[in-house]
XYZ file of N, CA, C and O in Angstrom:
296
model
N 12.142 1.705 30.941
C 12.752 0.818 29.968
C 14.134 0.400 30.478
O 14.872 1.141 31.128
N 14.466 -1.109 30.047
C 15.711 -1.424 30.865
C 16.190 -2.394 29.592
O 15.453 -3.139 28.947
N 17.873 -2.148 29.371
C 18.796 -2.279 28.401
C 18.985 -3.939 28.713
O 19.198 -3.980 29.925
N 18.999 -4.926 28.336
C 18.716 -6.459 28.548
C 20.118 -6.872 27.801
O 20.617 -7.888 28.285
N 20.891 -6.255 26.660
C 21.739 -6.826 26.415
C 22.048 -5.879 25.013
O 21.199 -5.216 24.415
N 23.652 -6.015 24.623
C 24.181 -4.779 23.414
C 24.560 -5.945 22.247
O 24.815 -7.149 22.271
N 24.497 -5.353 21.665
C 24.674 -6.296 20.183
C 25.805 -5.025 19.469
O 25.568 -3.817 19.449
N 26.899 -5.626 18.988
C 28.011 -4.798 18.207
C 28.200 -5.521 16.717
O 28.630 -6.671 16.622
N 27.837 -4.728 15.589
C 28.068 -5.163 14.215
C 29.334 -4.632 13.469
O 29.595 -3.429 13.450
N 29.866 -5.276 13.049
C 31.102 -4.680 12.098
C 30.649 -5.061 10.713
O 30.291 -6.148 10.261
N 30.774 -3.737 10.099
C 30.042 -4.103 8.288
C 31.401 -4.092 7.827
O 31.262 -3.729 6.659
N 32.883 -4.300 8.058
C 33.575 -4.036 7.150
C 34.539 -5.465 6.758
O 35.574 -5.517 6.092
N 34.014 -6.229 7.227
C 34.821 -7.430 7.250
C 34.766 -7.782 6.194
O 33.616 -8.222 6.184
N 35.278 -7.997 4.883
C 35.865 -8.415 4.205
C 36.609 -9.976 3.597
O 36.275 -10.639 2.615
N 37.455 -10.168 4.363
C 38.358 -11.406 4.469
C 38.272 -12.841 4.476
O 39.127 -13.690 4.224
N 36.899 -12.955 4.865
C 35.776 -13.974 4.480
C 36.247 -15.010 6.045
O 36.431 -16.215 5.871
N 36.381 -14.492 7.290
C 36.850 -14.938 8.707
C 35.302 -14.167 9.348
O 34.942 -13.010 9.127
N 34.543 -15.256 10.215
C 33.442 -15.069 10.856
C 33.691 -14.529 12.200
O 33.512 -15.307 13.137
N 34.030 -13.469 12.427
C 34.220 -13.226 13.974
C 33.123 -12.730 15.033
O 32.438 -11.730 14.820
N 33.010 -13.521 16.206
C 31.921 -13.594 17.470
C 32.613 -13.753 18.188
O 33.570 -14.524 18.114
N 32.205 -12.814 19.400
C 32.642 -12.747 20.272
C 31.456 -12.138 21.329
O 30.959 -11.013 21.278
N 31.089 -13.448 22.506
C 29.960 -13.063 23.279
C 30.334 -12.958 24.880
O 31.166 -13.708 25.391
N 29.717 -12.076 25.514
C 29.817 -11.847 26.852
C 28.476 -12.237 27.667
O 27.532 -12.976 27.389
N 28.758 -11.497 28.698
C 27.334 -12.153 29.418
C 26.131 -10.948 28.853
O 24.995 -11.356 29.096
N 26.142 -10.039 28.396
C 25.481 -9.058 28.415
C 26.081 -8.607 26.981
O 25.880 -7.397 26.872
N 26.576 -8.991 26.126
C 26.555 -8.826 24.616
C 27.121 -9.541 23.713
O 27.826 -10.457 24.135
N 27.024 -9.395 22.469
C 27.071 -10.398 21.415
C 28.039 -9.467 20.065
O 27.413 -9.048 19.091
N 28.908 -9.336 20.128
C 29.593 -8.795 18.911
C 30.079 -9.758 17.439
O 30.888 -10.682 17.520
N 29.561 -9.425 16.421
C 29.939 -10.248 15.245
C 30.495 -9.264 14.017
O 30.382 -8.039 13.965
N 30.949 -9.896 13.320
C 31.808 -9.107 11.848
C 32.825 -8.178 12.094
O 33.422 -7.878 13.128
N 32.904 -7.781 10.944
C 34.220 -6.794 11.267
C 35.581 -7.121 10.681
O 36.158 -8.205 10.768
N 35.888 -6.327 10.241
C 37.327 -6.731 9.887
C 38.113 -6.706 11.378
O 37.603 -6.089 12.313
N 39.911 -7.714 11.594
C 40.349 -7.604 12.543
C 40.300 -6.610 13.146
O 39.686 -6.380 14.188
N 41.119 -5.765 12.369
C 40.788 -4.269 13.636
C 39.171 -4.127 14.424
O 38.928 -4.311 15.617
N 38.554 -3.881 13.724
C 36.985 -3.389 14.325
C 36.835 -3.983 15.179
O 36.672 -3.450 16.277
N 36.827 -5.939 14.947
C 36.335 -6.476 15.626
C 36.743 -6.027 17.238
O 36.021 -6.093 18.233
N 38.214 -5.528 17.125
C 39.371 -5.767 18.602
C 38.807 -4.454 19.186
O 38.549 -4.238 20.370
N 38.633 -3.442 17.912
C 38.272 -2.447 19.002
C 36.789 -2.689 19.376
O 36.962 -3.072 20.533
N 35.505 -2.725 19.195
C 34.453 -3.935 19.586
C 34.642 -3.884 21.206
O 34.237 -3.187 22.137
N 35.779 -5.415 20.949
C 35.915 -6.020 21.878
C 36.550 -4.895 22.871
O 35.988 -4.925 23.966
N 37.719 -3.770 22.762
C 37.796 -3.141 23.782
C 37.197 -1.919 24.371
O 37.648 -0.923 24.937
N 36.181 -2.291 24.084
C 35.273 -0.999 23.513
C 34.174 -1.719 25.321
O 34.103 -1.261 26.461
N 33.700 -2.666 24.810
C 33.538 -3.814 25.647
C 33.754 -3.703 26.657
O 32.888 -3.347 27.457
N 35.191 -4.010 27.057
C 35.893 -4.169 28.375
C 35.997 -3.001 29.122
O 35.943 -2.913 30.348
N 36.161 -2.044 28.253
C 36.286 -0.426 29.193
C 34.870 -0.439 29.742
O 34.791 -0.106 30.924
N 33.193 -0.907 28.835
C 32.049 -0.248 29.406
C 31.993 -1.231 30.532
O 31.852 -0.741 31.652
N 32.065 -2.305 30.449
C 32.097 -3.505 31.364
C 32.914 -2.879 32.680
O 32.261 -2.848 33.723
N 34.193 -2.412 32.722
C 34.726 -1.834 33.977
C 34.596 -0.341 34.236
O 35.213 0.266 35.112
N 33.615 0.253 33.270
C 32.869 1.642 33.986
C 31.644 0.974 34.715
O 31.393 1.528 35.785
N 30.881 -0.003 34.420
C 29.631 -0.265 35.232
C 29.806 -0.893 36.342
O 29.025 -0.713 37.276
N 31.096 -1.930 36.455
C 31.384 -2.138 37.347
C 31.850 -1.265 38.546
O 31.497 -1.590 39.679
N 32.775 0.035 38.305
C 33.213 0.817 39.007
C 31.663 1.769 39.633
O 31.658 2.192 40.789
N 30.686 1.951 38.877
C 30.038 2.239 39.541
C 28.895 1.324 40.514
O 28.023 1.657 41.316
N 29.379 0.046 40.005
C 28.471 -0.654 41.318
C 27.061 -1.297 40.625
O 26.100 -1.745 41.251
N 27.260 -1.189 38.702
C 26.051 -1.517 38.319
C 25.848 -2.979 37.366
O 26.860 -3.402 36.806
N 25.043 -3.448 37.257
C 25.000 -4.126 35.843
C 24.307 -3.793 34.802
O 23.470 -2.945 35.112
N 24.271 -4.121 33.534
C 23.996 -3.633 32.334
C 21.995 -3.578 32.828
O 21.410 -2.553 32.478
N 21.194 -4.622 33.547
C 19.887 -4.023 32.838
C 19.729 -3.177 34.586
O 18.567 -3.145 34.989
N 20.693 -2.608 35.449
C 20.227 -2.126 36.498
C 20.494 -0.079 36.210
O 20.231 0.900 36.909
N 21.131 -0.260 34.823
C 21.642 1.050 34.587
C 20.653 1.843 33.661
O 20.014 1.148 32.872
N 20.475 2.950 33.646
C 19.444 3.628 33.173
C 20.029 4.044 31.610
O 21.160 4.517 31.499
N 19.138 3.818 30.398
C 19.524 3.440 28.763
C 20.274 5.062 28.522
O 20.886 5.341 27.490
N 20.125 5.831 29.440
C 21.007 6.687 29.096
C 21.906 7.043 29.961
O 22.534 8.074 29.721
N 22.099 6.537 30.776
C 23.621 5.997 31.464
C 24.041 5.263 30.210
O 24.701 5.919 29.405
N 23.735 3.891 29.892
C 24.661 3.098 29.070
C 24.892 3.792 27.685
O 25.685 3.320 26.871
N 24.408 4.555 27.526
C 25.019 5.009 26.328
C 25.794 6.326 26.304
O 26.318 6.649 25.238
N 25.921 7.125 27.379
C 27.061 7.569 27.759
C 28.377 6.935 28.017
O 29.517 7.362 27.832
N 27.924 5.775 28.506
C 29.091 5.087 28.912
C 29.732 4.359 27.717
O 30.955 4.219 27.682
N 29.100 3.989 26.937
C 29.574 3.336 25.742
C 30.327 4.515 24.887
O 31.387 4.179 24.358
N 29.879 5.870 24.700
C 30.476 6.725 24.184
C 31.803 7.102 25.037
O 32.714 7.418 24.271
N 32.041 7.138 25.921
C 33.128 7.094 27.001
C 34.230 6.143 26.734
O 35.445 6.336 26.751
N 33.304 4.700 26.398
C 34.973 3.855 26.061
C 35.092 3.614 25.472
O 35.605 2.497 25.541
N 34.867 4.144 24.020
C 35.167 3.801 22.665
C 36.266 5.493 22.503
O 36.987 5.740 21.536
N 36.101 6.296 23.581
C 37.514 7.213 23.320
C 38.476 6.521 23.839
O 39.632 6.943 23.799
């Protein structure tokens, strides 16, 4: 099985502001500001762990990426 692309939901948005924000390999929507940002840097850290190891999102094994996602959301 191979991971094709991440989808990030924020249920707390509130404020009545539609926030999306898409990459090549995921799609993040809702959220209040905060959520959304962390989301988004949540994002950028897994994006430059796969890179550092030399991979892309569907060449990495579904439990690699979800280690790794738990990794950059600390």
């Amino acid at each position: 099985m191979r991971i094709s692309g991440l989808l990030g939901v924020g249920l707390d948005g509130d404020d009545g502001h539609r926030r999306i924000t898409k990459g090549d390999d995921f799609v993040l929507v809702g959220g209040s500001s905060e959520t959304h940002e962390r989301m988004q840097d949540t994002m950028i850290r897994f994006g430059e762990a796969l890179e550092r190891r030399g991979k892309t999102l569907q060449e990495a094994e579904p439990a690699e990426v979800v280690d790794l996602l738990r990794e950059s959301q600390e």
